[in-house]
Short mmCIF file of N, CA and C in Angstrom, two decimals:
data_model
loop_
_atom_site.label_atom_id
_atom_site.label_comp_id
_atom_site.label_asym_id
_atom_site.label_seq_id
_atom_site.Cartn_x
_atom_site.Cartn_y
_atom_site.Cartn_z
N MET C 293 23.11 -0.70 -3.64
CA MET C 293 21.48 0.19 -3.69
C MET C 293 19.56 -0.53 -4.36
N HIS C 294 18.78 -0.17 -4.44
CA HIS C 294 17.99 -1.69 -5.21
C HIS C 294 16.26 -0.10 -5.49
N THR C 295 16.20 -1.34 -6.40
CA THR C 295 15.20 0.43 -7.14
C THR C 295 13.75 -0.02 -7.28
N TYR C 296 13.17 0.81 -6.12
CA TYR C 296 11.74 0.56 -5.67
C TYR C 296 10.67 1.63 -6.71
N SER C 297 9.46 0.83 -6.59
CA SER C 297 8.18 2.38 -7.69
C SER C 297 6.93 1.92 -6.92
N ILE C 298 6.84 3.27 -6.76
CA ILE C 298 5.49 2.83 -6.46
C ILE C 298 4.16 3.04 -6.76
N SER C 299 3.41 2.56 -7.33
CA SER C 299 2.63 2.09 -8.12
C SER C 299 0.15 2.73 -8.01
N LEU C 300 -0.32 3.27 -9.08
CA LEU C 300 -1.40 3.03 -9.40
C LEU C 300 -1.85 1.48 -10.02
N HIS C 301 -2.20 0.70 -9.04
CA HIS C 301 -3.39 -0.48 -10.14
C HIS C 301 -5.52 0.01 -10.46
N PHE C 302 -5.08 -1.17 -11.33
CA PHE C 302 -6.17 -0.93 -11.46
C PHE C 302 -7.51 -2.51 -10.94
N SER C 303 -8.23 -1.75 -10.78
CA SER C 303 -9.95 -3.15 -10.95
C SER C 303 -9.37 -3.25 -12.42
N LEU C 304 -10.39 -5.34 -12.00
CA LEU C 304 -9.94 -6.26 -13.08
C LEU C 304 -11.15 -5.26 -14.64
N GLU C 305 -11.68 -5.20 -14.21
CA GLU C 305 -11.77 -3.70 -16.23
C GLU C 305 -11.27 -3.36 -16.83
N SER C 306 -10.84 -1.75 -15.63
CA SER C 306 -10.27 -0.93 -16.29
C SER C 306 -8.62 -1.60 -16.92
N PHE C 307 -7.61 -2.98 -15.35
CA PHE C 307 -6.87 -3.69 -16.60
C PHE C 307 -7.42 -4.24 -17.86
N GLU C 308 -8.11 -5.19 -17.90
CA GLU C 308 -8.88 -5.70 -19.02
C GLU C 308 -9.35 -4.67 -20.37
N LEU C 309 -9.80 -3.56 -20.61
CA LEU C 309 -9.53 -2.54 -21.17
C LEU C 309 -8.24 -1.98 -21.70
N ILE C 310 -7.62 -1.31 -20.42
CA ILE C 310 -6.18 -0.69 -20.49
C ILE C 310 -5.28 -1.51 -21.79
N ASN C 311 -5.01 -3.30 -21.07
CA ASN C 311 -4.89 -4.51 -21.57
C ASN C 311 -4.89 -5.35 -23.02
N SER C 312 -6.02 -4.85 -23.40
CA SER C 312 -6.88 -5.06 -24.92
C SER C 312 -6.30 -4.37 -25.76
N TRP C 313 -5.85 -2.38 -24.93
CA TRP C 313 -5.39 -1.95 -26.50
C TRP C 313 -4.31 -2.46 -25.91
N VAL C 314 -3.49 -2.59 -24.81
CA VAL C 314 -1.51 -2.86 -25.02
C VAL C 314 -1.76 -4.34 -26.77
N LEU C 315 -2.00 -4.84 -26.47
CA LEU C 315 -2.26 -6.23 -27.11
C LEU C 315 -2.80 -6.06 -28.45
N SER C 316 -3.79 -4.67 -28.53
CA SER C 316 -3.59 -4.95 -29.56
C SER C 316 -3.04 -4.31 -30.38
N LEU C 317 -2.15 -2.96 -29.50
CA LEU C 317 -1.86 -1.78 -30.15
C LEU C 317 0.19 -3.32 -30.60
N ALA C 318 0.26 -3.81 -29.90
CA ALA C 318 2.37 -5.18 -30.13
C ALA C 318 1.31 -5.39 -31.53
N GLN C 319 -0.33 -6.49 -31.87
CA GLN C 319 -0.37 -6.53 -33.05
C GLN C 319 -0.73 -6.26 -34.15
N PHE C 320 -1.10 -4.50 -34.16
CA PHE C 320 -1.31 -3.37 -35.19
C PHE C 320 0.11 -2.85 -35.68
N THR C 321 1.27 -2.61 -34.46
CA THR C 321 2.30 -2.34 -34.97
C THR C 321 3.48 -3.06 -35.04
N GLY C 322 3.78 -3.96 -34.26
CA GLY C 322 4.59 -5.47 -34.38
C GLY C 322 4.81 -5.18 -33.51
N ASN C 323 5.40 -3.96 -31.71
CA ASN C 323 5.75 -3.65 -31.69
C ASN C 323 5.12 -5.20 -30.25
N ASP C 324 5.91 -5.63 -29.64
CA ASP C 324 5.81 -6.23 -28.77
C ASP C 324 6.15 -6.81 -27.73
N PHE C 325 7.06 -5.13 -27.68
CA PHE C 325 7.79 -5.12 -25.68
C PHE C 325 7.32 -5.00 -24.82
N ARG C 326 5.85 -4.64 -24.76
CA ARG C 326 5.23 -4.90 -23.25
C ARG C 326 5.21 -5.44 -23.39
N VAL C 327 4.53 -7.55 -23.98
CA VAL C 327 3.43 -8.27 -23.81
C VAL C 327 5.21 -9.09 -23.93
N ARG C 328 6.50 -8.98 -24.29
CA ARG C 328 7.09 -9.62 -23.87
C ARG C 328 7.94 -9.60 -23.07
N LYS C 329 7.85 -8.83 -22.05
CA LYS C 329 8.15 -8.26 -20.44
C LYS C 329 6.99 -8.34 -19.71
N GLN C 330 5.86 -8.92 -20.06
CA GLN C 330 4.87 -9.04 -19.04
C GLN C 330 4.78 -7.40 -18.13
N ALA C 331 4.55 -5.99 -19.45
CA ALA C 331 4.76 -4.93 -18.10
C ALA C 331 3.52 -5.08 -17.62
N PHE C 332 2.47 -4.82 -16.88
CA PHE C 332 1.18 -4.69 -16.93
C PHE C 332 0.78 -3.89 -16.69
N PRO C 333 -0.78 -3.25 -17.40
CA PRO C 333 -0.80 -2.28 -16.71
C PRO C 333 -0.60 -1.25 -15.66
N HIS C 334 -0.28 0.89 -15.07
CA HIS C 334 0.03 1.16 -14.46
C HIS C 334 0.18 2.17 -14.31
N LEU C 335 0.21 2.49 -13.44
CA LEU C 335 0.83 4.78 -13.51
C LEU C 335 2.20 4.89 -12.29
N THR C 336 2.95 4.73 -11.84
CA THR C 336 3.77 4.59 -11.93
C THR C 336 3.83 6.77 -11.05
N MET C 337 3.60 6.41 -9.91
CA MET C 337 3.82 7.44 -9.32
C MET C 337 4.90 7.95 -9.06
N GLY C 338 5.76 6.86 -8.68
CA GLY C 338 7.40 7.93 -7.85
C GLY C 338 8.01 6.35 -8.17
N MET C 339 9.64 6.44 -8.37
CA MET C 339 10.57 5.77 -8.30
C MET C 339 12.09 5.98 -7.42
N PHE C 340 12.14 5.03 -6.20
CA PHE C 340 13.51 5.61 -5.45
C PHE C 340 14.44 4.49 -5.01
N HIS C 341 14.81 4.92 -4.86
CA HIS C 341 15.83 4.09 -4.39
C HIS C 341 16.12 3.72 -2.76
N ALA C 342 16.56 2.32 -2.33
CA ALA C 342 16.79 2.03 -1.09
C ALA C 342 17.05 0.72 -0.41
N GLU C 343 17.89 0.82 0.24
CA GLU C 343 19.07 0.50 0.98
C GLU C 343 18.18 -1.35 0.74
N ASN C 344 17.11 -1.28 1.70
CA ASN C 344 15.99 -2.80 2.04
C ASN C 344 14.62 -2.55 1.57
N ASP C 345 14.10 -3.80 1.56
CA ASP C 345 12.47 -3.74 1.72
C ASP C 345 11.42 -2.50 2.61
N ASP C 346 12.50 -3.07 3.67
CA ASP C 346 12.06 -2.75 5.29
C ASP C 346 11.42 -1.68 5.33
N SER C 347 12.85 -0.34 4.61
CA SER C 347 13.11 0.96 4.42
C SER C 347 11.60 1.88 4.38
N LEU C 348 11.35 0.57 3.53
CA LEU C 348 10.19 1.23 2.50
C LEU C 348 9.11 1.59 3.32
N VAL C 349 8.95 0.42 3.66
CA VAL C 349 7.13 -0.16 4.31
C VAL C 349 6.30 0.73 4.84
N LEU C 350 6.97 1.45 6.02
CA LEU C 350 6.62 2.10 6.96
C LEU C 350 5.70 3.97 6.67
N PRO C 351 7.63 4.30 5.64
CA PRO C 351 6.90 5.50 4.97
C PRO C 351 5.11 5.26 3.09
N PHE C 352 6.04 3.75 2.57
CA PHE C 352 4.48 3.78 2.20
C PHE C 352 3.33 3.45 2.35
N GLY C 353 3.65 3.20 3.36
CA GLY C 353 2.04 2.57 4.52
C GLY C 353 1.53 4.72 5.28
N GLN C 354 2.82 5.34 6.12
CA GLN C 354 1.76 6.70 5.86
C GLN C 354 0.78 7.55 4.51
N TYR C 355 1.52 6.91 3.21
CA TYR C 355 1.19 7.82 2.18
C TYR C 355 0.44 6.89 1.38
N ALA C 356 -0.36 5.61 1.98
CA ALA C 356 -1.04 5.40 1.57
C ALA C 356 -1.78 5.68 2.11
N GLY C 357 -2.18 5.76 3.81
CA GLY C 357 -3.33 6.24 4.62
C GLY C 357 -3.51 8.00 4.07
N MET C 358 -2.44 8.14 3.47
CA MET C 358 -3.29 10.07 3.47
C MET C 358 -4.20 9.74 2.31
N LEU C 359 -3.78 8.50 1.37
CA LEU C 359 -5.08 8.76 0.10
C LEU C 359 -5.96 8.59 0.67
N ARG C 360 -6.53 7.56 1.97
CA ARG C 360 -7.48 6.78 2.46
C ARG C 360 -9.11 7.28 2.56
N GLY C 361 -9.72 7.78 1.56
CA GLY C 361 -11.60 8.53 1.30
C GLY C 361 -10.85 8.88 0.13
N GLN C 362 -9.78 9.23 -0.64
CA GLN C 362 -9.56 10.02 -1.93
C GLN C 362 -11.06 8.89 -3.33
N HIS C 363 -10.94 9.83 -4.34
CA HIS C 363 -11.85 9.45 -5.18
C HIS C 363 -10.67 7.87 -5.99
N GLY C 364 -10.87 7.20 -5.91
CA GLY C 364 -10.05 6.01 -7.22
C GLY C 364 -10.13 6.04 -8.51
N LYS C 365 -10.43 7.03 -8.89
CA LYS C 365 -10.80 6.90 -9.92
C LYS C 365 -10.43 7.96 -10.81
N ILE C 366 -10.08 7.75 -12.66
CA ILE C 366 -9.44 8.78 -13.23
C ILE C 366 -10.15 8.63 -14.53
N VAL C 367 -10.27 9.38 -14.88
CA VAL C 367 -11.14 9.61 -16.54
C VAL C 367 -9.36 9.92 -17.65
N CYS C 368 -9.40 9.34 -18.44
CA CYS C 368 -8.55 9.73 -19.33
C CYS C 368 -9.46 9.84 -20.65
N THR C 369 -8.91 10.40 -21.67
CA THR C 369 -9.01 11.57 -22.81
C THR C 369 -8.64 10.81 -23.95
N HIS C 370 -7.05 10.78 -23.84
CA HIS C 370 -6.81 10.39 -25.35
C HIS C 370 -5.15 9.57 -24.92
N ALA C 371 -5.23 9.59 -26.38
CA ALA C 371 -3.24 8.33 -25.74
C ALA C 371 -2.95 9.20 -27.07
N GLU C 372 -1.73 9.92 -26.78
CA GLU C 372 -0.26 10.53 -27.27
C GLU C 372 0.42 9.37 -28.50
N VAL C 373 0.76 9.46 -29.17
CA VAL C 373 2.76 9.26 -29.22
C VAL C 373 3.92 9.91 -28.52
N VAL C 374 4.59 9.32 -27.42
CA VAL C 374 5.52 10.10 -26.99
C VAL C 374 6.54 10.35 -28.05
N LYS C 375 7.08 11.20 -28.29
CA LYS C 375 9.02 10.72 -28.58
C LYS C 375 8.93 9.92 -29.89
N LYS C 376 7.82 9.63 -30.49
CA LYS C 376 7.64 8.90 -31.88
C LYS C 376 8.64 7.55 -30.46
N LYS C 377 8.54 7.29 -29.87
CA LYS C 377 9.30 5.57 -29.40
C LYS C 377 7.64 5.10 -28.77
N ALA C 378 7.08 6.04 -27.64
CA ALA C 378 5.97 5.54 -26.60
C ALA C 378 4.44 5.61 -27.25
N VAL C 379 3.71 5.12 -26.85
CA VAL C 379 2.24 5.28 -26.46
C VAL C 379 2.29 5.69 -25.30
N PHE C 380 1.26 6.64 -24.87
CA PHE C 380 1.12 7.21 -23.14
C PHE C 380 -1.36 7.08 -23.51
N LEU C 381 -1.77 6.62 -23.32
CA LEU C 381 -3.03 6.79 -22.19
C LEU C 381 -2.59 8.08 -21.09
N MET C 382 -3.17 9.45 -21.11
CA MET C 382 -3.33 10.79 -20.87
C MET C 382 -4.58 11.12 -19.49
N ALA C 383 -4.85 10.89 -18.38
CA ALA C 383 -6.46 11.56 -17.93
C ALA C 383 -6.53 13.51 -18.09
N ASP C 384 -7.53 13.38 -18.31
CA ASP C 384 -8.50 14.72 -17.59
C ASP C 384 -7.71 15.43 -16.97
N SER C 385 -7.68 16.93 -17.30
CA SER C 385 -7.20 18.15 -16.42
C SER C 385 -7.75 17.68 -14.82
N GLN C 386 -8.53 17.54 -14.69
CA GLN C 386 -9.11 17.28 -12.95
C GLN C 386 -8.54 15.74 -12.38
N SER C 387 -8.40 14.97 -13.02
CA SER C 387 -7.65 13.33 -12.85
C SER C 387 -5.99 14.13 -12.40
N GLU C 388 -6.05 14.24 -13.57
CA GLU C 388 -4.15 15.23 -13.64
C GLU C 388 -3.58 16.01 -12.85
N GLY C 389 -4.41 16.32 -12.03
CA GLY C 389 -4.30 18.37 -11.16
C GLY C 389 -4.61 16.45 -9.59
N ARG C 390 -5.10 15.87 -9.70
CA ARG C 390 -4.87 14.67 -8.33
C ARG C 390 -4.54 14.06 -8.55
N LEU C 391 -3.15 13.92 -10.19
CA LEU C 391 -2.21 12.39 -9.13
C LEU C 391 -1.03 13.32 -9.48
N HIS C 392 -1.02 14.69 -9.30
CA HIS C 392 0.29 15.69 -9.49
C HIS C 392 0.24 15.86 -8.05
N LEU C 393 -1.00 15.25 -7.36
CA LEU C 393 -1.23 15.63 -6.00
C LEU C 393 -1.05 14.95 -5.43
N TRP C 394 -1.10 14.01 -5.51
CA TRP C 394 -1.06 12.42 -5.14
C TRP C 394 0.92 11.81 -5.54
N ASN C 395 1.55 12.53 -6.47
CA ASN C 395 2.79 12.52 -5.92
C ASN C 395 3.20 13.92 -6.08
N ARG C 396 2.90 14.79 -4.95
CA ARG C 396 3.23 15.06 -4.60
C ARG C 396 3.96 14.77 -3.36
N LEU C 397 2.39 14.83 -2.95
CA LEU C 397 2.58 14.04 -1.38
C LEU C 397 3.90 12.79 -0.95
N LEU C 398 3.53 11.97 -1.79
CA LEU C 398 4.48 10.41 -1.70
C LEU C 398 5.52 11.35 -1.65
N HIS C 399 6.45 11.69 -2.64
CA HIS C 399 7.61 12.39 -2.19
C HIS C 399 7.34 13.24 -0.91
N ASP C 400 6.84 14.22 -0.50
CA ASP C 400 7.11 14.76 0.59
C ASP C 400 7.28 13.45 1.46
N CYS C 401 6.73 12.62 2.13
CA CYS C 401 6.56 11.65 3.10
C CYS C 401 8.15 10.98 2.41
N LEU C 402 8.71 10.56 2.07
CA LEU C 402 9.34 9.67 0.82
C LEU C 402 10.78 10.41 0.49
N GLN C 403 11.21 11.20 0.27
CA GLN C 403 12.00 12.35 -0.87
C GLN C 403 12.88 12.48 0.15
N PRO C 404 12.89 12.44 1.59
CA PRO C 404 13.81 13.13 2.73
C PRO C 404 14.96 12.11 3.17
N SER C 405 14.43 10.97 2.79
CA SER C 405 15.05 9.53 3.12
C SER C 405 16.06 8.29 2.07
N PHE C 406 15.18 9.17 1.28
CA PHE C 406 15.69 7.86 -0.18
C PHE C 406 15.46 9.42 -1.31
N SER C 407 16.54 9.25 -2.12
CA SER C 407 16.30 9.53 -3.49
C SER C 407 15.79 8.73 -5.46
N ALA C 408 15.19 9.46 -5.61
CA ALA C 408 14.73 9.65 -6.38
C ALA C 408 15.52 8.38 -7.56
N ALA C 409 15.09 7.76 -8.06
CA ALA C 409 15.24 6.83 -9.36
C ALA C 409 15.01 7.40 -10.92
N ASN C 410 15.32 6.57 -11.41
CA ASN C 410 15.03 6.49 -12.98
C ASN C 410 15.26 8.06 -13.50
N ASN C 411 16.32 8.76 -13.21
CA ASN C 411 16.52 9.81 -13.79
C ASN C 411 15.76 10.36 -13.35
N GLY C 412 15.11 11.13 -12.15
CA GLY C 412 14.08 12.15 -11.92
C GLY C 412 13.08 11.81 -12.19
N LEU C 413 12.51 11.01 -13.30
CA LEU C 413 10.90 11.45 -14.00
C LEU C 413 10.06 11.26 -13.78
N TYR C 414 9.53 10.79 -11.70
CA TYR C 414 8.22 11.12 -11.59
C TYR C 414 8.32 12.01 -10.21
N LEU C 415 10.13 13.15 -10.18
CA LEU C 415 9.36 13.75 -9.24
C LEU C 415 8.00 15.19 -9.66
N PRO C 416 8.06 15.88 -8.51
CA PRO C 416 6.86 16.55 -9.06
C PRO C 416 6.97 17.43 -10.20
N VAL C 417 8.49 18.11 -9.89
CA VAL C 417 8.10 18.68 -11.19
C VAL C 417 9.31 18.75 -12.62
N HIS C 418 9.11 17.44 -12.87
CA HIS C 418 8.47 16.01 -14.32
C HIS C 418 7.94 15.27 -14.13
N PHE C 419 7.28 15.00 -13.27
CA PHE C 419 5.85 14.33 -13.86
C PHE C 419 5.41 13.73 -14.53
N VAL C 420 5.14 13.09 -15.94
CA VAL C 420 3.79 13.96 -17.03
C VAL C 420 2.94 12.15 -16.41
N PRO C 421 1.57 12.21 -16.02
CA PRO C 421 0.64 10.43 -15.08
C PRO C 421 0.52 10.81 -16.33
N HIS C 422 0.84 9.07 -16.63
CA HIS C 422 0.32 8.36 -18.10
C HIS C 422 -0.19 6.57 -17.26
N ILE C 423 -0.25 6.51 -18.13
CA ILE C 423 -0.81 4.63 -19.14
C ILE C 423 0.04 4.15 -19.92
N ALA C 424 1.29 3.68 -20.08
CA ALA C 424 1.79 3.77 -20.84
C ALA C 424 1.42 2.08 -21.85
N LEU C 425 1.21 2.86 -22.94
CA LEU C 425 0.17 1.65 -23.14
C LEU C 425 1.41 0.42 -24.93
N ALA C 426 2.00 1.08 -25.04
CA ALA C 426 3.55 0.99 -25.89
C ALA C 426 4.56 1.65 -25.39
N THR C 427 6.63 1.18 -26.05
CA THR C 427 7.16 0.99 -25.17
C THR C 427 8.08 -0.04 -26.34
N GLY C 428 8.87 1.56 -26.76
CA GLY C 428 10.58 0.87 -28.42
C GLY C 428 10.31 0.86 -29.50
N LEU C 429 9.06 1.91 -29.46
CA LEU C 429 8.01 2.20 -30.57
C LEU C 429 9.68 2.63 -31.70
N SER C 430 9.65 1.59 -33.37
CA SER C 430 10.78 1.75 -34.22
C SER C 430 9.57 3.95 -34.48
N SER C 431 9.86 4.96 -35.44
CA SER C 431 9.94 5.40 -36.17
C SER C 431 8.40 5.40 -36.47
N ALA C 432 8.73 4.14 -38.59
CA ALA C 432 7.43 2.90 -38.45
C ALA C 432 6.40 2.60 -37.71
N GLN C 433 6.66 2.16 -36.73
CA GLN C 433 5.69 1.52 -34.98
C GLN C 433 4.27 2.56 -35.14
N ALA C 434 5.94 4.15 -34.35
CA ALA C 434 5.24 5.19 -33.89
C ALA C 434 4.01 5.71 -35.39
N LYS C 435 4.72 5.22 -36.56
CA LYS C 435 3.17 5.93 -37.42
C LYS C 435 2.13 5.05 -37.14
N LYS C 436 2.45 3.74 -37.31
CA LYS C 436 1.45 3.25 -37.39
C LYS C 436 0.15 3.27 -35.61
N ALA C 437 1.10 3.31 -34.83
CA ALA C 437 -0.11 3.46 -33.62
C ALA C 437 -0.57 5.28 -33.83
N SER C 438 -0.08 5.93 -34.03
CA SER C 438 -0.90 6.86 -34.67
C SER C 438 -2.40 6.53 -35.33
N LEU C 439 -2.36 5.88 -35.98
CA LEU C 439 -2.88 5.46 -36.60
C LEU C 439 -4.27 4.67 -36.18
N PHE C 440 -4.20 4.23 -35.56
CA PHE C 440 -4.75 2.52 -34.41
C PHE C 440 -5.09 3.34 -32.49
N LEU C 441 -4.69 5.04 -32.82
CA LEU C 441 -5.35 5.30 -31.34
C LEU C 441 -6.52 6.18 -31.86
N GLU C 442 -6.07 6.52 -33.75
CA GLU C 442 -7.11 7.38 -34.02
C GLU C 442 -8.93 6.81 -33.85
N GLU C 443 -9.00 5.13 -33.51
CA GLU C 443 -9.56 4.37 -33.63
C GLU C 443 -10.10 4.10 -32.30
N MET C 444 -9.20 4.12 -31.12
CA MET C 444 -9.82 4.47 -29.63
C MET C 444 -11.02 4.94 -29.69
N LYS C 445 -12.49 4.79 -28.23
CA LYS C 445 -13.10 5.30 -28.74
C LYS C 445 -12.29 6.04 -26.33
N MET C 446 -12.90 7.25 -26.63
CA MET C 446 -12.69 7.93 -25.29
C MET C 446 -13.59 8.62 -25.42
N PRO C 447 -13.87 9.53 -23.79
CA PRO C 447 -13.43 9.47 -23.09
C PRO C 447 -12.89 8.27 -22.28
N VAL C 448 -12.27 7.06 -21.37
CA VAL C 448 -13.13 5.86 -21.03
C VAL C 448 -12.76 5.57 -19.34
N PRO C 449 -13.23 5.48 -18.10
CA PRO C 449 -12.87 5.93 -16.29
C PRO C 449 -13.08 5.10 -16.38
N VAL C 450 -11.32 5.09 -15.33
CA VAL C 450 -10.48 3.92 -15.07
C VAL C 450 -10.19 3.93 -13.69
N ASP C 451 -11.18 3.24 -13.16
CA ASP C 451 -11.30 2.69 -11.03
C ASP C 451 -9.20 1.99 -11.07
N ILE C 452 -9.19 2.38 -10.57
CA ILE C 452 -7.93 2.52 -9.65
C ILE C 452 -8.59 1.12 -8.55
N ALA C 453 -7.16 0.49 -7.92
CA ALA C 453 -7.90 -0.51 -7.04
C ALA C 453 -6.78 -1.01 -6.17
N SER C 454 -5.58 0.22 -6.95
CA SER C 454 -4.97 -0.04 -5.12
C SER C 454 -3.72 0.68 -5.38
N ILE C 455 -2.51 0.74 -4.51
CA ILE C 455 -2.22 1.64 -4.94
C ILE C 455 -0.38 0.27 -4.18
N VAL C 456 0.16 0.22 -4.83
CA VAL C 456 1.45 -1.30 -5.01
C VAL C 456 2.87 -0.01 -4.54
N LEU C 457 4.20 -0.49 -3.44
CA LEU C 457 4.68 -0.77 -3.48
C LEU C 457 5.85 -1.76 -4.01
N ALA C 458 6.85 -1.90 -4.48
CA ALA C 458 7.42 -3.29 -6.03
C ALA C 458 8.34 -2.89 -5.69
N HIS C 459 10.28 -3.60 -5.86
CA HIS C 459 10.78 -4.10 -6.35
C HIS C 459 11.56 -4.47 -7.47
N CYS C 460 12.37 -3.00 -8.05
CA CYS C 460 12.54 -3.47 -9.65
C CYS C 460 13.49 -3.79 -9.79
N LYS C 461 13.36 -4.73 -10.94
CA LYS C 461 14.11 -5.18 -10.91
C LYS C 461 15.12 -6.74 -10.55
N PRO C 462 14.01 -8.14 -10.34
CA PRO C 462 13.29 -8.41 -10.74
C PRO C 462 11.99 -7.42 -10.16
N TYR C 463 11.08 -8.00 -10.99
CA TYR C 463 9.65 -6.72 -10.18
C TYR C 463 8.70 -8.57 -8.54
N GLN C 464 9.57 -7.71 -7.55
CA GLN C 464 8.00 -8.47 -7.05
C GLN C 464 7.86 -6.90 -5.69
N MET C 465 6.68 -7.44 -5.66
CA MET C 465 5.32 -6.79 -5.32
C MET C 465 5.99 -7.06 -3.61
N ILE C 466 5.69 -5.68 -2.89
CA ILE C 466 6.04 -6.35 -1.50
C ILE C 466 4.82 -5.06 -0.07
N GLN C 467 4.44 -5.12 -1.48
CA GLN C 467 3.00 -4.73 -0.06
C GLN C 467 2.00 -3.17 -0.87
N GLU C 468 0.00 -4.01 -0.71
CA GLU C 468 0.39 -4.39 -1.04
C GLU C 468 -1.24 -2.53 -0.98
N TRP C 469 -1.89 -1.66 -0.96
CA TRP C 469 -2.90 -0.98 -0.38
C TRP C 469 -4.73 -1.24 -1.65
N ARG C 470 -5.13 -2.32 -0.75
CA ARG C 470 -6.63 -1.62 -1.08
C ARG C 470 -7.68 -0.20 -1.47
N TRP C 471 -7.66 0.28 -1.99
CA TRP C 471 -9.25 1.01 -2.65
C TRP C 471 -10.06 1.47 -2.22
#
């Protein structure tokens, strides 16, 4: 079994803003995990196990088609330190509601045929829409991150440019549906 992700990717302008926070946080906290791993900004909608890439292409296309015509922007209102080890950029309630709906639609399309990956954290009952800015923080780094977050200018609109189906570890994009 292989692990696959379906995630939202951002416009160049939104990507550059979010990535600037990732780079600044890495420098400010001394934790460059996301930079070293080249974990580019994205918002994961779901993770699944499947036998091969081809088995997911059709259901992914059906899911992407369901989102055709949807509003391709979310508004991020704040960032927070989560469990003293990560920093997540969080959406406003209206954007979060839309992301929850999209997550449920995704799982309605894929869950009957594919098992959830990543300990089920992206299943609708556990889904917390977020954009990771830092991960793997020590307690001291998390405290530094909190100081950095106080200086971030919010709210900020984030434009969604595409939905991507990718193979995980190693990361390889399989299909992209542009907004």
